[in-house]
Short mmCIF file of C-alpha atoms in Angstrom, two decimals:
data_model
loop_
_atom_site.label_atom_id
_atom_site.label_comp_id
_atom_site.label_asym_id
_atom_site.label_seq_id
_atom_site.Cartn_x
_atom_site.Cartn_y
_atom_site.Cartn_z
CA MET D 1 75.94 -40.91 55.44
CA GLN D 2 76.65 -40.10 51.81
CA ASP D 3 74.98 -37.13 50.16
CA SER D 4 72.49 -38.27 47.53
CA ILE D 5 71.55 -36.71 44.23
CA LEU D 6 68.58 -37.59 42.04
CA ILE D 7 69.14 -37.22 38.29
CA THR D 8 66.33 -37.80 35.80
CA GLY D 9 67.12 -39.42 32.47
CA VAL D 10 70.46 -41.18 33.00
CA SER D 11 70.32 -43.63 30.11
CA SER D 12 72.38 -41.45 27.75
CA GLY D 13 73.89 -38.02 27.08
CA ILE D 14 74.23 -35.41 29.79
CA GLY D 15 72.34 -37.49 32.38
CA LEU D 16 74.69 -40.46 32.00
CA ALA D 17 77.84 -38.31 32.05
CA THR D 18 76.61 -36.46 35.14
CA ALA D 19 75.72 -39.65 36.99
CA LYS D 20 79.22 -41.03 36.32
CA ASP D 21 80.83 -37.77 37.35
CA LEU D 22 78.92 -37.53 40.64
CA LEU D 23 79.55 -41.21 41.47
CA HIS D 24 83.23 -40.60 40.83
CA ARG D 25 83.13 -37.68 43.25
CA GLY D 26 81.65 -39.84 45.99
CA PHE D 27 77.96 -39.03 45.84
CA ARG D 28 75.22 -41.59 46.07
CA VAL D 29 73.22 -41.28 42.83
CA TYR D 30 69.61 -42.14 42.16
CA GLY D 31 69.03 -42.07 38.42
CA SER D 32 65.76 -42.42 36.60
CA VAL D 33 65.48 -44.56 33.50
CA ARG D 34 62.42 -45.26 31.42
CA ARG D 35 63.03 -48.71 30.08
CA GLY D 36 63.88 -51.82 32.06
CA ALA D 37 67.46 -52.13 30.81
CA GLY D 38 69.12 -49.04 32.26
CA GLU D 39 72.83 -48.38 31.87
CA THR D 40 75.07 -51.34 32.65
CA GLN D 41 78.11 -49.25 33.58
CA LEU D 42 76.05 -47.45 36.19
CA ARG D 43 74.25 -50.53 37.38
CA GLU D 44 77.48 -52.10 38.52
CA HIS D 45 78.33 -49.15 40.72
CA PRO D 46 77.48 -49.81 44.38
CA ALA D 47 76.49 -46.16 44.99
CA PHE D 48 74.05 -46.08 42.08
CA THR D 49 70.36 -46.90 42.33
CA ALA D 50 68.20 -47.01 39.22
CA LEU D 51 64.68 -45.69 39.65
CA GLN D 52 62.24 -46.68 37.00
CA PHE D 53 60.02 -43.84 36.02
CA ASP D 54 58.94 -41.73 33.11
CA VAL D 55 58.74 -38.09 34.25
CA ARG D 56 55.26 -38.00 32.68
CA ASP D 57 54.02 -40.52 35.24
CA ARG D 58 53.51 -38.86 38.61
CA GLU D 59 52.60 -42.11 40.39
CA ALA D 60 55.83 -43.72 39.23
CA ILE D 61 57.84 -40.65 40.30
CA ARG D 62 56.22 -40.88 43.71
CA ALA D 63 57.24 -44.54 44.02
CA GLY D 64 60.81 -43.60 43.05
CA ILE D 65 60.95 -40.88 45.70
CA GLN D 66 59.53 -43.33 48.23
CA ARG D 67 62.47 -45.61 47.47
CA ILE D 68 64.89 -42.79 48.35
CA ARG D 69 62.93 -42.13 51.53
CA ASP D 70 62.90 -45.83 52.48
CA ASP D 71 66.68 -45.96 52.03
CA GLY D 72 66.92 -43.15 54.57
CA ALA D 73 69.08 -41.30 52.07
CA ARG D 74 69.80 -37.61 52.46
CA LEU D 75 68.71 -35.95 49.22
CA VAL D 76 70.79 -32.80 48.73
CA GLY D 77 70.35 -32.32 45.01
CA LEU D 78 67.90 -32.82 42.18
CA VAL D 79 69.08 -32.59 38.57
CA ASN D 80 66.14 -32.25 36.16
CA ASN D 81 67.77 -33.57 33.05
CA ALA D 82 65.18 -35.78 31.30
CA GLY D 83 64.11 -34.06 28.12
CA VAL D 84 63.06 -34.54 24.53
CA ALA D 85 63.69 -32.33 21.50
CA ILE D 86 61.00 -32.15 18.87
CA SER D 87 61.57 -30.36 15.63
CA GLY D 88 59.11 -29.18 13.03
CA PRO D 89 57.37 -26.03 11.85
CA VAL D 90 54.83 -24.64 14.33
CA GLU D 91 52.26 -24.61 11.52
CA THR D 92 52.46 -28.34 10.87
CA VAL D 93 53.81 -30.13 13.94
CA SER D 94 51.11 -32.48 15.22
CA GLU D 95 49.26 -31.80 18.44
CA GLU D 96 50.52 -35.07 19.89
CA GLU D 97 54.12 -34.01 19.27
CA TYR D 98 53.91 -30.49 20.67
CA ARG D 99 52.09 -31.80 23.72
CA ARG D 100 54.79 -34.43 24.26
CA GLN D 101 57.40 -31.65 24.16
CA PHE D 102 55.75 -29.94 27.13
CA GLU D 103 54.67 -33.13 28.92
CA VAL D 104 58.30 -34.19 29.32
CA ASN D 105 60.28 -30.93 29.51
CA VAL D 106 57.83 -28.83 31.52
CA TYR D 107 55.17 -30.88 33.33
CA GLY D 108 57.69 -33.66 34.00
CA LEU D 109 60.12 -31.21 35.57
CA VAL D 110 57.38 -29.64 37.69
CA ALA D 111 56.13 -33.02 38.91
CA VAL D 112 59.63 -34.16 39.93
CA CYS D 113 60.24 -30.85 41.74
CA GLN D 114 56.96 -31.10 43.61
CA GLU D 115 57.55 -34.71 44.61
CA ALA D 116 61.22 -34.26 45.59
CA LEU D 117 60.88 -30.96 47.46
CA PRO D 118 59.80 -32.48 50.80
CA LEU D 119 63.08 -34.45 50.88
CA LEU D 120 65.10 -31.39 49.92
CA HIS D 121 63.43 -29.40 52.70
CA GLU D 122 64.32 -32.20 55.16
CA ALA D 123 67.98 -32.10 54.11
CA ARG D 124 68.00 -28.31 54.44
CA GLU D 125 66.38 -28.50 57.89
CA ALA D 126 69.08 -30.97 58.93
CA GLY D 127 71.67 -28.32 58.04
CA PHE D 128 72.67 -29.47 54.57
CA ARG D 129 72.77 -27.45 51.38
CA ALA D 130 69.96 -28.47 49.05
CA ARG D 131 69.87 -27.57 45.37
CA ILE D 132 67.79 -28.03 42.26
CA VAL D 133 69.59 -27.88 38.91
CA ASN D 134 67.40 -27.62 35.82
CA ILE D 135 68.97 -28.49 32.51
CA GLY D 136 67.92 -25.69 30.20
CA SER D 137 69.30 -24.99 26.76
CA VAL D 138 70.59 -22.15 24.63
CA SER D 139 67.16 -22.66 23.05
CA GLY D 140 65.78 -21.29 26.31
CA TYR D 141 67.55 -18.01 25.50
CA LEU D 142 67.02 -17.75 21.75
CA THR D 143 64.55 -19.30 19.32
CA SER D 144 65.83 -20.89 16.18
CA PRO D 145 63.21 -21.63 13.48
CA PHE D 146 61.89 -25.23 13.24
CA THR D 147 62.84 -25.99 16.85
CA THR D 148 60.34 -23.44 18.11
CA ILE D 149 58.30 -25.82 20.24
CA TYR D 150 61.48 -27.13 21.87
CA SER D 151 62.53 -23.55 22.51
CA ALA D 152 59.14 -22.68 23.99
CA SER D 153 59.52 -25.57 26.45
CA LYS D 154 63.04 -24.45 27.41
CA PHE D 155 61.98 -20.79 27.75
CA ALA D 156 59.32 -22.13 30.12
CA VAL D 157 62.06 -23.96 32.07
CA GLU D 158 64.05 -20.72 32.45
CA ALA D 159 61.01 -19.01 33.98
CA LEU D 160 60.35 -22.00 36.24
CA THR D 161 63.96 -21.88 37.42
CA ASP D 162 63.85 -18.16 38.21
CA GLY D 163 60.43 -18.31 39.84
CA LEU D 164 61.16 -21.37 41.93
CA ARG D 165 64.48 -19.90 43.09
CA ARG D 166 62.69 -16.75 44.17
CA GLU D 167 60.00 -18.74 45.97
CA LEU D 168 62.52 -20.95 47.77
CA LEU D 169 64.92 -18.13 48.68
CA PRO D 170 63.46 -17.78 52.21
CA PHE D 171 64.02 -21.52 52.75
CA GLY D 172 67.61 -21.63 51.54
CA ILE D 173 67.10 -24.04 48.65
CA ASP D 174 68.89 -22.71 45.57
CA VAL D 175 67.58 -23.33 42.06
CA ILE D 176 69.89 -23.05 39.07
CA SER D 177 69.71 -23.49 35.34
CA VAL D 178 72.54 -25.06 33.38
CA ALA D 179 71.88 -24.37 29.71
CA PRO D 180 74.02 -26.22 27.19
CA GLY D 181 74.35 -25.26 23.55
CA PRO D 182 74.79 -28.11 21.08
CA VAL D 183 76.17 -31.15 22.94
CA LYS D 184 77.58 -34.37 21.56
CA THR D 185 74.50 -36.34 22.63
CA PRO D 186 71.81 -38.24 20.77
CA ILE D 187 68.96 -35.83 21.70
CA TRP D 188 68.62 -34.35 18.19
CA ARG D 189 69.39 -37.60 16.43
CA LYS D 190 66.55 -39.20 18.35
CA GLY D 191 64.28 -36.49 17.01
CA ARG D 192 65.57 -36.63 13.47
CA GLU D 193 63.53 -39.59 12.37
CA GLN D 194 60.37 -37.60 13.01
CA THR D 195 60.15 -35.68 9.76
CA ALA D 196 56.38 -35.93 9.22
CA ALA D 197 55.87 -32.22 9.99
CA PHE D 198 58.09 -31.29 7.01
CA GLU D 199 56.59 -33.68 4.49
CA ASN D 200 54.33 -32.74 1.58
CA ASN D 201 53.76 -29.19 2.69
CA ARG D 202 55.20 -25.72 2.19
CA TYR D 203 58.17 -26.61 4.40
CA SER D 204 59.35 -29.68 2.47
CA ASN D 205 62.37 -27.74 1.12
CA MET D 206 63.70 -28.01 4.69
CA LEU D 207 63.86 -31.82 4.55
CA ASN D 208 67.29 -32.00 2.93
CA LYS D 209 68.65 -29.54 5.51
CA LEU D 210 67.76 -31.60 8.55
CA GLY D 211 70.62 -34.10 8.20
CA PRO D 212 73.42 -31.50 7.86
CA TYR D 213 71.73 -29.43 10.59
CA THR D 214 71.88 -32.28 13.11
CA GLU D 215 75.38 -33.32 12.10
CA ALA D 216 76.74 -29.76 12.38
CA ALA D 217 75.19 -29.40 15.83
CA GLU D 218 76.75 -32.64 17.05
CA ALA D 219 80.13 -31.86 15.45
CA ASP D 220 80.31 -28.36 17.03
CA GLY D 221 78.91 -29.63 20.29
CA VAL D 222 80.61 -29.68 23.67
CA ALA D 223 81.31 -32.98 25.38
CA PRO D 224 78.65 -34.01 27.93
CA GLU D 225 81.46 -34.37 30.50
CA ILE D 226 81.95 -30.60 30.38
CA VAL D 227 78.28 -30.06 31.15
CA ALA D 228 78.56 -32.58 34.00
CA GLU D 229 81.38 -30.55 35.52
CA VAL D 230 79.23 -27.40 35.44
CA ILE D 231 76.36 -29.30 37.08
CA TYR D 232 78.71 -30.47 39.82
CA ARG D 233 79.72 -26.87 40.50
CA ALA D 234 76.07 -25.77 40.50
CA LEU D 235 75.42 -28.40 43.18
CA THR D 236 78.40 -27.58 45.37
CA ASP D 237 79.74 -24.04 44.88
CA GLU D 238 79.11 -21.67 47.79
CA ARG D 239 77.30 -19.20 45.55
CA PRO D 240 76.85 -20.64 42.07
CA ASP D 241 75.90 -18.67 38.99
CA PRO D 242 72.12 -19.21 38.76
CA ALA D 243 72.13 -19.30 34.95
CA VAL D 244 75.10 -20.86 33.19
CA LEU D 245 75.32 -21.15 29.42
CA VAL D 246 77.68 -23.98 28.45
CA MET D 247 78.53 -23.52 24.83
CA LYS D 248 81.40 -22.88 22.46
CA LYS D 249 81.26 -19.18 21.59
CA GLY D 250 78.53 -18.71 24.17
CA TRP D 251 79.25 -14.98 24.08
CA ILE D 252 77.72 -14.80 20.59
CA ALA D 253 74.43 -16.19 21.92
CA LYS D 254 74.51 -13.84 24.91
CA LEU D 255 75.20 -10.85 22.69
CA LEU D 256 72.62 -11.88 20.12
CA ARG D 257 70.00 -11.94 22.83
CA LEU D 258 70.58 -8.23 23.49
CA THR D 259 70.11 -7.28 19.84
CA PRO D 260 66.76 -6.20 18.33
CA LYS D 261 64.49 -9.07 17.28
CA ARG D 262 64.60 -8.17 13.59
CA PHE D 263 68.39 -8.39 13.70
CA GLN D 264 68.12 -11.81 15.35
CA ASP D 265 65.71 -12.83 12.55
CA LYS D 266 68.40 -12.04 9.96
CA PHE D 267 71.00 -13.99 11.92
CA PHE D 268 68.82 -17.12 12.05
CA THR D 269 67.80 -16.84 8.40
CA LYS D 270 71.45 -16.66 7.43
CA ARG D 271 72.37 -19.60 9.64
CA LEU D 272 69.58 -21.63 8.12
CA ALA D 273 71.02 -20.99 4.66
CA GLU D 274 74.32 -22.37 6.01
CA ASN D 275 72.58 -25.42 7.54
CA ARG D 276 73.41 -24.35 11.09
CA ARG D 277 71.23 -23.65 14.07
CA TYR D 278 73.42 -21.28 16.08
CA MET I 1 36.11 -5.31 -2.14
CA PRO I 2 35.10 -7.26 0.99
CA THR I 3 36.03 -5.73 4.35
CA PRO I 4 39.29 -7.14 5.75
CA ALA I 5 38.68 -9.20 8.86
CA ILE I 6 40.52 -9.76 12.15
CA LEU I 7 40.05 -12.65 14.56
CA ILE I 8 40.50 -11.88 18.27
CA THR I 9 40.32 -14.63 20.88
CA GLY I 10 38.77 -13.82 24.26
CA VAL I 11 36.69 -10.68 23.67
CA SER I 12 34.40 -10.95 26.69
CA SER I 13 36.45 -8.52 28.81
CA GLY I 14 39.75 -6.70 29.25
CA ILE I 15 42.22 -6.21 26.42
CA GLY I 16 40.21 -8.40 24.02
CA LEU I 17 37.03 -6.35 24.42
CA VAL I 18 38.76 -2.97 24.15
CA THR I 19 40.73 -4.13 21.09
CA ALA I 20 37.60 -5.46 19.38
CA LEU I 21 35.85 -2.10 19.86
CA ASP I 22 38.94 -0.24 18.68
CA LEU I 23 39.23 -2.27 15.47
CA LEU I 24 35.49 -1.94 14.77
CA ARG I 25 35.92 1.84 14.97
CA ARG I 26 38.70 1.49 12.44
CA ASP I 27 36.32 -0.28 10.03
CA TYR I 28 37.55 -3.83 10.25
CA HIS I 29 35.21 -6.76 10.39
CA VAL I 30 35.91 -8.39 13.74
CA TYR I 31 35.42 -12.05 14.60
CA GLY I 32 35.68 -12.41 18.35
CA SER I 33 35.69 -15.61 20.37
CA VAL I 34 33.76 -16.02 23.59
CA ARG I 35 33.52 -19.18 25.67
CA GLY I 36 29.93 -19.11 26.80
CA THR I 37 26.93 -17.45 25.21
CA GLU I 38 27.59 -14.08 26.83
CA VAL I 39 28.62 -11.61 24.15
CA PRO I 40 29.28 -8.17 25.66
CA GLU I 41 26.48 -5.71 24.81
CA GLU I 42 28.88 -3.18 23.27
CA LEU I 43 29.81 -5.77 20.66
CA SER I 44 26.61 -7.71 20.05
CA GLY I 45 24.83 -4.75 18.47
CA HIS I 46 27.63 -3.98 16.04
CA SER I 47 27.00 -4.93 12.41
CA ASN I 48 30.69 -5.56 11.72
CA PHE I 49 31.10 -7.91 14.66
CA THR I 50 30.59 -11.67 14.44
CA PRO I 51 30.82 -13.67 17.65
CA LEU I 52 32.40 -17.11 17.47
CA THR I 53 31.83 -19.54 20.29
CA PHE I 54 34.85 -21.58 21.29
CA ASP I 55 37.26 -22.26 24.10
CA VAL I 56 40.85 -22.15 22.76
CA ARG I 57 41.42 -25.48 24.52
CA ASP I 58 38.96 -27.16 22.15
CA ARG I 59 40.53 -27.66 18.73
CA GLU I 60 37.41 -29.17 17.25
CA ALA I 61 35.29 -26.19 18.34
CA ILE I 62 37.84 -23.73 16.91
CA ASN I 63 37.80 -25.54 13.61
CA VAL I 64 33.99 -25.57 13.42
CA ALA I 65 33.82 -21.86 14.33
CA LEU I 66 36.33 -20.99 11.60
CA ASP I 67 33.88 -22.35 9.00
CA ARG I 68 31.99 -19.13 9.51
CA ILE I 69 35.03 -17.06 8.43
CA ARG I 70 35.69 -19.41 5.50
CA GLU I 71 32.07 -19.11 4.33
CA ASP I 72 31.90 -15.33 4.72
CA GLY I 73 34.80 -14.95 2.28
CA ARG I 74 36.36 -11.87 3.89
CA PRO I 75 40.16 -11.89 3.77
CA LEU I 76 41.54 -12.71 7.23
CA VAL I 77 44.38 -10.20 7.64
CA GLY I 78 45.05 -10.59 11.33
CA VAL I 79 44.82 -13.02 14.24
CA ILE I 80 45.14 -11.67 17.77
CA ASN I 81 45.86 -14.39 20.29
CA ASN I 82 44.53 -12.67 23.37
CA ALA I 83 42.64 -15.35 25.33
CA GLY I 84 44.59 -16.10 28.47
CA VAL I 85 44.39 -17.00 32.13
CA ALA I 86 46.66 -16.04 35.04
CA ILE I 87 47.03 -18.61 37.79
CA PRO I 88 48.97 -17.62 40.91
CA GLY I 89 50.51 -20.02 43.42
CA PRO I 90 53.84 -21.46 44.56
CA VAL I 91 55.42 -24.00 42.19
CA GLU I 92 55.79 -26.42 45.09
CA THR I 93 52.10 -26.56 45.97
CA LEU I 94 50.03 -25.58 42.93
CA ALA I 95 47.70 -28.41 41.87
CA GLU I 96 48.53 -30.23 38.65
CA ALA I 97 45.10 -29.40 37.18
CA GLU I 98 45.81 -25.70 37.72
CA TYR I 99 49.28 -25.55 36.20
CA ARG I 100 48.10 -27.62 33.28
CA ARG I 101 45.24 -25.19 32.70
CA GLN I 102 47.78 -22.36 32.62
CA PHE I 103 49.54 -23.96 29.64
CA GLU I 104 46.41 -25.43 28.04
CA VAL I 105 44.96 -21.95 27.51
CA ASN I 106 48.01 -19.69 27.08
CA VAL I 107 50.25 -22.05 25.10
CA PHE I 108 48.39 -24.97 23.50
CA GLY I 109 45.34 -22.76 22.84
CA LEU I 110 47.53 -20.24 21.06
CA ILE I 111 49.25 -22.93 18.98
CA ALA I 112 45.90 -24.48 17.99
CA VAL I 113 44.47 -21.11 16.87
CA CYS I 114 47.65 -20.39 14.87
CA GLN I 115 47.63 -23.79 13.18
CA LEU I 116 43.95 -23.63 12.28
CA THR I 117 43.93 -20.02 11.04
CA LEU I 118 47.20 -20.11 9.10
CA PRO I 119 45.59 -21.48 5.91
CA LEU I 120 43.30 -18.42 5.92
CA LEU I 121 46.26 -16.07 6.52
CA HIS I 122 48.23 -17.70 3.68
CA ALA I 123 45.16 -17.23 1.42
CA ALA I 124 44.96 -13.51 2.33
CA ARG I 125 48.67 -13.16 1.60
CA ASP I 126 48.10 -14.78 -1.82
CA GLN I 127 45.44 -12.09 -2.45
CA GLY I 128 48.01 -9.34 -1.81
CA TYR I 129 47.42 -8.55 1.86
CA SER I 130 50.15 -8.53 4.55
CA PRO I 131 48.63 -10.76 7.22
CA ARG I 132 49.84 -10.60 10.80
CA ILE I 133 49.65 -12.67 13.95
CA VAL I 134 49.75 -10.67 17.18
CA ASN I 135 50.38 -12.67 20.34
CA ILE I 136 49.41 -11.01 23.61
CA SER I 137 52.25 -11.75 25.98
CA SER I 138 53.14 -9.99 29.21
CA VAL I 139 56.01 -8.35 31.05
CA SER I 140 55.99 -11.74 32.82
CA GLY I 141 57.26 -13.14 29.52
CA SER I 142 60.65 -11.59 30.24
CA LEU I 143 60.75 -11.42 34.05
CA THR I 144 59.53 -13.98 36.58
CA ALA I 145 58.00 -12.78 39.82
CA PRO I 146 57.62 -15.39 42.57
CA TYR I 147 54.17 -17.01 42.98
CA MET I 148 53.34 -16.10 39.38
CA THR I 149 55.88 -18.55 38.07
CA PHE I 150 53.51 -20.67 35.99
CA TYR I 151 51.90 -17.65 34.38
CA SER I 152 55.38 -16.34 33.62
CA SER I 153 56.49 -19.70 32.31
CA SER I 154 53.53 -19.80 29.90
CA LYS I 155 54.34 -16.27 28.70
CA PHE I 156 58.06 -17.07 28.26
CA ALA I 157 56.83 -19.89 26.02
CA VAL I 158 54.65 -17.42 24.10
CA GLU I 159 57.69 -15.22 23.47
CA ALA I 160 59.59 -18.17 22.03
CA LEU I 161 56.59 -19.20 19.92
CA THR I 162 56.33 -15.65 18.58
CA ASP I 163 60.01 -15.47 17.61
CA GLY I 164 60.11 -18.96 16.14
CA LEU I 165 56.89 -18.65 14.17
CA ARG I 166 58.00 -15.26 12.80
CA ARG I 167 61.29 -16.79 11.65
CA GLU I 168 59.48 -19.74 10.07
CA LEU I 169 56.94 -17.56 8.25
CA LEU I 170 59.43 -14.92 7.07
CA PRO I 171 59.72 -16.47 3.59
CA PHE I 172 55.91 -16.43 3.29
CA GLY I 173 55.36 -12.77 4.18
CA ILE I 174 53.27 -13.35 7.29
CA ASP I 175 54.58 -11.30 10.21
CA VAL I 176 54.31 -12.47 13.81
CA VAL I 177 54.81 -10.07 16.71
CA SER I 178 54.17 -9.93 20.42
CA VAL I 179 52.56 -7.15 22.43
CA ALA I 180 53.51 -7.49 26.09
CA PRO I 181 51.50 -5.46 28.57
CA GLY I 182 52.53 -4.87 32.15
CA PRO I 183 49.80 -4.70 34.78
CA THR I 184 46.62 -3.58 32.99
CA LYS I 185 43.32 -2.33 34.33
CA THR I 186 41.58 -5.61 33.48
CA PRO I 187 40.05 -8.42 35.55
CA ILE I 188 42.69 -11.09 34.65
CA TRP I 189 44.32 -11.09 38.11
CA ARG I 190 41.10 -10.53 39.99
CA LYS I 191 39.80 -13.68 38.34
CA GLY I 192 42.91 -15.44 39.60
CA SER I 193 42.98 -14.02 43.11
CA GLU I 194 40.15 -16.29 44.23
CA LEU I 195 42.46 -19.25 43.66
CA THR I 196 44.19 -19.39 47.02
CA ASP I 197 44.28 -23.17 47.64
CA ALA I 198 47.97 -23.42 46.81
CA PHE I 199 48.78 -21.00 49.66
CA GLU I 200 46.61 -22.63 52.30
CA GLY I 201 47.79 -24.82 55.18
CA ASN I 202 51.39 -25.02 54.03
CA ARG I 203 54.74 -23.24 54.32
CA TYR I 204 53.48 -20.43 52.06
CA SER I 205 50.38 -19.51 54.09
CA HIS I 206 51.96 -16.32 55.50
CA LEU I 207 51.59 -14.89 51.99
CA LEU I 208 47.79 -15.13 51.97
CA PRO I 209 47.12 -11.64 53.39
CA GLN I 210 49.41 -10.11 50.74
CA LEU I 211 47.56 -11.49 47.73
CA GLU I 212 44.51 -9.24 47.63
CA PRO I 213 46.34 -5.90 48.22
CA TYR I 214 48.81 -6.95 45.55
CA THR I 215 46.06 -7.59 42.99
CA GLN I 216 44.46 -4.26 43.79
CA ALA I 217 47.74 -2.36 43.51
CA ALA I 218 48.50 -4.01 40.17
CA GLU I 219 45.12 -2.97 38.82
CA ARG I 220 45.46 0.57 40.18
CA GLY I 221 48.94 1.11 38.78
CA GLY I 222 47.97 -0.64 35.56
CA VAL I 223 47.91 0.83 32.09
CA ASP I 224 44.69 1.68 30.32
CA PRO I 225 43.76 -1.24 28.02
CA GLN I 226 43.21 1.34 25.24
CA LEU I 227 47.00 1.84 25.14
CA VAL I 228 47.37 -1.89 24.57
CA ALA I 229 44.71 -1.75 21.83
CA ASP I 230 46.66 1.08 20.15
CA ALA I 231 49.83 -1.03 20.23
CA ILE I 232 47.92 -3.97 18.73
CA HIS I 233 46.59 -1.76 15.94
CA ALA I 234 50.13 -0.57 15.21
CA ALA I 235 51.31 -4.19 15.18
CA LEU I 236 48.61 -5.01 12.62
CA THR I 237 49.13 -2.05 10.30
CA ASP I 238 52.62 -0.51 10.55
CA PRO I 239 54.67 -1.32 7.46
CA LYS I 240 57.42 -2.75 9.71
CA PRO I 241 56.04 -3.09 13.23
CA SER I 242 58.17 -3.67 16.28
CA ALA I 243 58.52 -7.43 16.77
CA TYR I 244 58.13 -6.94 20.52
CA ALA I 245 56.25 -4.09 22.19
CA LEU I 246 56.33 -3.77 25.97
CA ILE I 247 53.42 -1.60 27.14
CA MET I 248 53.63 -0.52 30.75
CA ASN I 249 54.29 2.34 33.14
CA LYS I 250 57.99 2.63 33.95
CA ARG I 251 58.84 0.38 31.05
CA TRP I 252 62.51 1.37 31.38
CA LEU I 253 62.60 -0.21 34.84
CA ALA I 254 61.36 -3.61 33.63
CA ARG I 255 63.85 -3.44 30.76
CA ALA I 256 66.72 -2.58 33.10
CA VAL I 257 65.82 -5.34 35.57
CA SER I 258 65.59 -7.96 32.82
CA LYS I 259 69.20 -7.16 31.84
CA MET I 260 70.53 -7.32 35.41
CA PRO I 261 72.36 -10.35 36.80
CA LYS I 262 69.90 -12.95 38.12
CA ARG I 263 70.87 -12.56 41.79
CA TRP I 264 70.07 -8.83 41.57
CA GLN I 265 66.78 -9.62 39.91
CA ASP I 266 66.09 -12.03 42.78
CA ARG I 267 66.52 -9.24 45.32
CA PHE I 268 64.45 -6.78 43.30
CA LEU I 269 61.58 -9.19 42.66
CA THR I 270 61.35 -10.61 46.19
CA LYS I 271 61.51 -7.22 47.95
CA ARG I 272 57.73 -7.01 48.19
CA TYR I 273 57.55 -10.25 50.17
CA ARG I 274 60.21 -9.50 52.75
#
């Protein structure tokens, strides 16, 4: 029997690249997509099964997991990848938007973990290595202004990763965070059209920075295939690094995190003047 | 000159109550939120204290309560986001209603209070004051102990919100800092220790007998809430306060552990349960 991996959010970006990578390596992949269409390239692959659920919908997640169970598949890995990135000043971002940020990135991740864990325990009891990989972000290490709510959700994911790993240690299920910096994916572009929080208020001077900001992040970004490779190692290495930062010049971010907060403030203010996030 | 005012959420017990009393002694006017009608006796008799009735989860109620501050006309020079809950339980088994409540109060409640009070803070700044927001975080905002993962997760989020909001408000002269206590002699965990459902009848049930002694030990070894109140006062008044103040016994140990590799942290933080 093939080892199976469940990846949430495979319609684009890191999720899609990871699904392709794991299929290529011989895994059976269950990938969640929100809309009916899905990804044609994946759909044609005999070892790929599309599950239709939004991570905000626990009933739908449950039905997806039931499908894996009905197939009799051995679930050895869960990759919590589905995520949204909402930008805007904390002062003005709408309640609906900041709630959506947490509904997807935090509650969605928790719900999928809770629903998939029985299958992971079964695989572990049958003698297989079971893993959970949470896709974090450099924004889970450091908070850049105007993506604060996104950062708060990714900080929350780092704590969930550490706590869950410590709770599952006695059971032998490892939990790891893979935290990319800017990646060549549409996540920020998708968010870019939502500029309401910057309009007609004291933050409107930021509006003309948003375009360059997004473009710089995508231009400096790593390829999603590189993140996929790190995810593969997190799923299969004997003793993987439980917190991997995947980013060009990641050492700067790691070092910055050790500096006093007021120094970090100056760094981000300067970056903002240069239309860059990190 | 009207007396400068401070808003503190959650003044019915613990850090909120002690801080309210401390700031009253220092001649501030204190607006303190309580959820029910029960205003602690020590506060209700004080002429410089005004109780506001709201739950931080209820935006509409916050907004209505703030009318009182707007009408009184005192400059609002500080907001202390103190209201919080601590919900224990394994991630795998904690009920959705419970983990949602953890974030509803500690994260969304804090954001709502910030958003609704910021116009008043901007107005005080325009009058020449240096307004501050002080977010009460926790040592759990930088280290995650097992079975307190959701609490920790909410406090990690508070740390990010503090840093981000400070960076966004820098050009406007409103400072935002966090005060992170370790275990404190307050009822926050005792309130939570009755919630044992998530440990019952499942693979985590062997932990049940450890919960109560743990809560008691945390309270015993906890810091005096007055020390936290002192740190909050410093955060409100120092010309350049520390952006992050960790207040606990053996603070160096928590700092050292948070810089260790994760696998070492794992061993250190799970020792108690082995």
